[in-house]
Short mmCIF file of C-alpha atoms in Angstrom, two decimals:
data_model
loop_
_atom_site.label_atom_id
_atom_site.label_comp_id
_atom_site.label_asym_id
_atom_site.label_seq_id
_atom_site.Cartn_x
_atom_site.Cartn_y
_atom_site.Cartn_z
CA MET A 1 -17.98 -57.56 -10.94
CA ASN A 2 -16.83 -57.68 -7.28
CA LYS A 3 -19.87 -57.32 -5.18
CA ASP A 4 -17.81 -56.68 -2.17
CA LEU A 5 -16.88 -53.22 -3.52
CA TYR A 6 -20.59 -52.06 -3.60
CA ILE A 7 -23.08 -51.22 -0.99
CA SER A 8 -26.71 -52.58 -1.67
CA GLN A 9 -29.36 -49.94 -2.06
CA ASN A 10 -31.07 -51.36 1.09
CA ALA A 11 -28.02 -51.01 3.09
CA GLU A 12 -27.19 -47.36 2.19
CA GLN A 13 -28.96 -45.49 5.07
CA GLU A 14 -27.40 -47.93 7.59
CA TYR A 15 -23.88 -47.55 6.25
CA ALA A 16 -24.34 -43.75 6.14
CA LYS A 17 -25.64 -43.67 9.75
CA LYS A 18 -22.78 -45.91 10.94
CA ASN A 19 -20.13 -43.71 9.28
CA LYS A 20 -21.83 -40.29 10.14
CA ILE A 21 -22.66 -39.50 6.53
CA ASP A 22 -25.94 -37.45 5.75
CA LEU A 23 -27.49 -39.16 2.80
CA ARG A 24 -30.49 -37.65 1.26
CA ARG A 25 -32.32 -38.68 -2.05
CA LEU A 26 -34.49 -35.79 -3.24
CA SER A 27 -37.79 -36.25 -4.97
CA ASN A 28 -36.43 -34.99 -8.43
CA GLY A 29 -33.67 -37.72 -8.27
CA VAL A 30 -30.78 -35.48 -7.02
CA THR A 31 -28.53 -37.42 -4.62
CA LEU A 32 -27.06 -35.15 -1.85
CA VAL A 33 -24.59 -36.62 0.50
CA GLY A 34 -22.33 -34.82 3.14
CA THR A 35 -20.19 -35.11 6.07
CA ASN A 36 -18.78 -32.78 8.66
CA ARG A 37 -15.42 -32.33 10.36
CA PHE A 38 -15.86 -30.70 13.62
CA VAL A 39 -13.68 -27.51 13.98
CA GLU A 40 -14.56 -25.14 16.62
CA ASP A 41 -13.51 -21.90 14.98
CA ARG A 42 -14.25 -22.64 11.46
CA ALA A 43 -17.37 -22.40 9.07
CA GLU A 44 -16.00 -23.75 5.58
CA ALA A 45 -17.42 -26.03 3.03
CA GLY A 46 -16.18 -27.94 -0.18
CA ILE A 47 -19.16 -28.74 -2.52
CA HIS A 48 -18.85 -30.88 -5.58
CA PHE A 49 -21.51 -31.22 -8.15
CA SER A 50 -20.92 -34.15 -10.60
CA PHE A 51 -22.74 -35.49 -13.71
CA PRO A 52 -21.74 -38.87 -15.13
CA ARG A 53 -21.16 -37.50 -18.76
CA GLY A 54 -17.85 -36.51 -20.16
CA SER A 55 -15.80 -36.15 -23.35
CA TYR A 56 -16.00 -39.74 -24.15
CA PHE A 57 -19.59 -39.13 -25.15
CA ASP A 58 -18.71 -36.26 -27.51
CA PRO A 59 -20.73 -36.79 -30.85
CA GLN A 60 -18.78 -37.46 -33.90
CA GLY A 61 -17.74 -34.20 -35.48
CA LYS A 62 -18.40 -32.36 -32.28
CA LYS A 63 -15.39 -33.23 -30.30
CA GLY A 64 -14.89 -30.86 -27.24
CA ILE A 65 -18.65 -30.10 -26.74
CA HIS A 66 -18.84 -31.49 -23.23
CA HIS A 67 -15.78 -29.33 -22.28
CA LEU A 68 -17.37 -26.35 -23.89
CA LEU A 69 -20.67 -26.90 -21.98
CA GLU A 70 -18.71 -26.84 -18.85
CA HIS A 71 -17.32 -23.45 -19.78
CA LEU A 72 -20.68 -22.02 -20.77
CA SER A 73 -22.58 -23.29 -17.55
CA ALA A 74 -19.76 -22.08 -15.25
CA TYR A 75 -19.38 -18.61 -16.82
CA THR A 76 -21.77 -16.60 -14.48
CA PRO A 77 -21.18 -18.63 -11.41
CA LEU A 78 -17.38 -18.06 -11.65
CA LYS A 79 -17.90 -14.33 -11.67
CA ILE A 80 -20.12 -14.34 -8.65
CA ALA A 81 -17.66 -16.57 -6.72
CA GLN A 82 -14.89 -14.20 -7.41
CA LYS A 83 -16.89 -11.39 -5.90
CA ASN A 84 -17.27 -13.47 -2.78
CA HIS A 85 -13.71 -14.56 -2.46
CA THR A 86 -14.89 -18.07 -3.00
CA TYR A 87 -12.87 -20.81 -4.86
CA PHE A 88 -14.75 -21.97 -7.94
CA ASN A 89 -13.72 -24.50 -10.68
CA ALA A 90 -15.22 -26.82 -13.28
CA THR A 91 -13.61 -29.69 -14.89
CA THR A 92 -14.41 -32.28 -17.67
CA SER A 93 -12.88 -35.81 -17.87
CA SER A 94 -13.69 -38.52 -20.31
CA ARG A 95 -16.37 -39.84 -17.92
CA GLU A 96 -17.66 -36.82 -15.77
CA LEU A 97 -18.56 -33.10 -15.69
CA ARG A 98 -17.80 -31.71 -12.27
CA ILE A 99 -18.21 -28.34 -10.60
CA ILE A 100 -16.25 -27.48 -7.42
CA LEU A 101 -17.08 -24.74 -4.86
CA GLU A 102 -14.98 -24.10 -1.77
CA GLY A 103 -15.28 -21.37 0.78
CA THR A 104 -16.70 -19.68 3.78
CA ALA A 105 -20.02 -21.05 4.80
CA ASN A 106 -20.96 -19.07 7.84
CA PRO A 107 -24.83 -19.39 8.41
CA ALA A 108 -24.87 -16.15 10.24
CA VAL A 109 -23.53 -14.13 7.23
CA LYS A 110 -25.67 -15.31 4.27
CA ASP A 111 -24.54 -12.53 1.75
CA TYR A 112 -21.07 -13.76 1.57
CA GLY A 113 -19.11 -16.85 0.72
CA ILE A 114 -20.72 -19.94 -0.74
CA TRP A 115 -24.32 -18.73 0.05
CA GLU A 116 -24.20 -16.04 -2.79
CA VAL A 117 -22.73 -18.79 -5.35
CA LEU A 118 -25.02 -21.74 -4.68
CA PRO A 119 -28.21 -20.41 -6.34
CA SER A 120 -26.31 -19.27 -9.48
CA ILE A 121 -24.76 -22.83 -9.83
CA PHE A 122 -28.19 -24.58 -9.74
CA GLN A 123 -29.82 -21.96 -12.00
CA HIS A 124 -27.17 -22.89 -14.63
CA ILE A 125 -27.01 -26.76 -14.24
CA LEU A 126 -30.65 -27.43 -13.72
CA PRO A 127 -33.74 -26.47 -15.79
CA PRO A 128 -34.56 -23.94 -17.16
CA PHE A 129 -30.69 -23.41 -17.56
CA ALA A 130 -30.12 -19.65 -17.04
CA PHE A 131 -27.04 -19.63 -19.33
CA PHE A 132 -29.19 -20.29 -22.34
CA THR A 133 -30.25 -16.51 -22.47
CA SER A 134 -26.54 -15.39 -22.70
CA LEU A 135 -25.41 -18.03 -25.14
CA PRO A 136 -25.39 -15.62 -28.20
CA LYS A 137 -23.00 -13.42 -26.23
CA ILE A 138 -20.67 -16.01 -24.59
CA LEU A 139 -20.58 -19.05 -27.06
CA ASP A 140 -17.82 -17.53 -29.23
CA LYS A 141 -16.01 -15.98 -26.35
CA GLU A 142 -15.80 -19.32 -24.60
CA LYS A 143 -14.83 -20.99 -27.85
CA ASP A 144 -11.84 -18.61 -28.04
CA VAL A 145 -10.84 -19.54 -24.53
CA VAL A 146 -10.84 -23.28 -25.38
CA PHE A 147 -8.88 -22.53 -28.52
CA ASN A 148 -6.20 -20.85 -26.31
CA GLU A 149 -6.28 -23.99 -24.02
CA ILE A 150 -5.73 -26.18 -27.07
CA ASN A 151 -2.66 -24.03 -28.06
CA GLU A 152 -1.43 -24.08 -24.60
CA ASP A 153 -1.69 -27.96 -24.59
CA LYS A 154 0.22 -28.26 -27.90
CA ALA A 155 2.99 -25.96 -26.56
CA ASN A 156 3.39 -28.00 -23.31
CA HIS A 157 6.00 -30.65 -23.59
CA GLY A 158 4.43 -32.67 -20.74
CA ALA A 159 1.00 -32.79 -22.55
CA TYR A 160 2.61 -33.88 -25.67
CA VAL A 161 4.43 -36.79 -24.05
CA ARG A 162 1.08 -37.87 -22.11
CA LYS A 163 -0.71 -37.72 -25.35
CA ALA A 164 1.87 -39.88 -27.20
CA VAL A 165 1.96 -42.40 -24.35
CA ASP A 166 -1.90 -42.62 -24.32
CA GLU A 167 -1.84 -43.30 -28.06
CA ALA A 168 0.70 -46.00 -27.67
CA LEU A 169 -1.10 -47.72 -24.73
CA PHE A 170 -4.75 -47.39 -25.65
CA ASP A 171 -6.99 -48.22 -28.37
CA GLN A 172 -8.90 -45.27 -30.08
CA ILE A 173 -12.23 -46.40 -28.36
CA ASN A 174 -10.59 -46.46 -24.74
CA PRO A 175 -11.94 -43.58 -22.79
CA LEU A 176 -8.48 -42.89 -21.30
CA ARG A 177 -7.45 -41.78 -24.81
CA THR A 178 -10.22 -39.29 -25.23
CA ASN A 179 -9.28 -35.79 -26.15
CA THR A 180 -11.21 -33.76 -23.86
CA LEU A 181 -10.58 -30.38 -25.31
CA GLY A 182 -11.67 -31.45 -28.73
CA THR A 183 -10.34 -29.87 -31.95
CA LYS A 184 -10.58 -26.36 -33.32
CA GLU A 185 -12.21 -27.74 -36.43
CA ASP A 186 -14.97 -29.43 -34.63
CA LEU A 187 -15.45 -26.57 -32.10
CA GLN A 188 -16.02 -24.12 -34.76
CA THR A 189 -19.05 -26.07 -35.99
CA ILE A 190 -20.80 -26.18 -32.59
CA THR A 191 -23.96 -24.13 -32.61
CA ARG A 192 -26.30 -22.82 -30.00
CA GLU A 193 -28.78 -25.65 -30.91
CA ASP A 194 -26.08 -28.18 -30.35
CA ILE A 195 -25.30 -26.86 -26.84
CA GLU A 196 -29.17 -26.75 -25.92
CA LYS A 197 -29.54 -30.41 -27.22
CA LEU A 198 -26.59 -31.64 -25.16
CA THR A 199 -27.52 -29.80 -22.07
CA ALA A 200 -30.70 -31.78 -21.84
CA ASN A 201 -28.81 -34.94 -22.14
CA VAL A 202 -26.09 -34.13 -19.40
CA PHE A 203 -27.77 -31.91 -16.84
CA ILE A 204 -30.37 -34.39 -15.60
CA PRO A 205 -31.41 -34.01 -11.94
CA ASN A 206 -31.64 -37.79 -11.45
CA ASP A 207 -27.93 -37.98 -12.49
CA LEU A 208 -26.64 -35.14 -10.19
CA VAL A 209 -24.61 -36.20 -7.16
CA ILE A 210 -23.85 -33.33 -4.68
CA ASP A 211 -21.11 -34.18 -2.05
CA VAL A 212 -20.57 -31.82 0.80
CA LEU A 213 -17.54 -31.80 3.07
CA SER A 214 -17.90 -29.14 5.76
CA GLU A 215 -15.77 -27.79 8.60
CA GLY A 216 -17.33 -26.37 11.64
CA SER A 217 -20.18 -27.24 13.96
CA SER A 218 -22.76 -29.82 13.16
CA GLN A 219 -25.12 -26.76 12.78
CA VAL A 220 -23.12 -25.37 10.03
CA HIS A 221 -23.23 -28.79 8.16
CA THR A 222 -26.95 -29.11 8.65
CA VAL A 223 -27.60 -25.62 7.39
CA ILE A 224 -25.65 -26.19 4.23
CA LEU A 225 -27.51 -29.39 3.37
CA ASP A 226 -30.85 -27.78 4.22
CA GLN A 227 -30.21 -24.85 2.08
CA ILE A 228 -29.04 -26.98 -0.96
CA GLU A 229 -32.09 -29.31 -0.50
CA LYS A 230 -34.36 -26.19 -0.36
CA ILE A 231 -33.00 -24.70 -3.66
CA VAL A 232 -32.82 -28.02 -5.54
CA SER A 233 -36.03 -29.56 -4.58
CA GLY A 234 -38.12 -27.16 -6.64
CA MET A 235 -36.06 -27.88 -9.77
CA GLN A 236 -37.14 -30.56 -12.03
#
């Protein structure tokens, strides 16, 4: 390991201060980090929420479960984001589950933009996991969405070529060869109990990193981070 690539824990705050990065480690283990680009006539923010668990960790016989969890946890926040004309997306890779929120962040108008979406995101990715109550209704629905993604992937020539190249280059245990979508056969066997068990192992506050890039005044940036910290600090 090249130690020059990493910053020691003792030097984090010094590095952050030097590079104008706001670094906060919350009492429940969440890491909140942000920086701001001063733009006089804007109040925007891009916020990423990432957990270090992806499809590489799918249990045998449950391939695609991390990606399905991404769909289920994003179901309600996506609808709220759409109402607020805010960009929202969620992605799963072999090593990470990430949620992305981008949009208006004007502190003077708290009933529009990211402000309406943030609470819903946290309610679904931190205990007690609000999406559990709607699992009976949305589990099969989101499975159908993933089935369609699998069909689309099979029909896409580019995806077929990439898969063939990966299989030629990488061993089966290599994370780069991981099938993120999973298989229809495995997905059909996934139950509510499987999702609840996985959720407890993925959405862990101590693993959550939130990075914020804002555009506007320093006040906009501070208000965003303070609001996130206020929401998250009470969640264990």
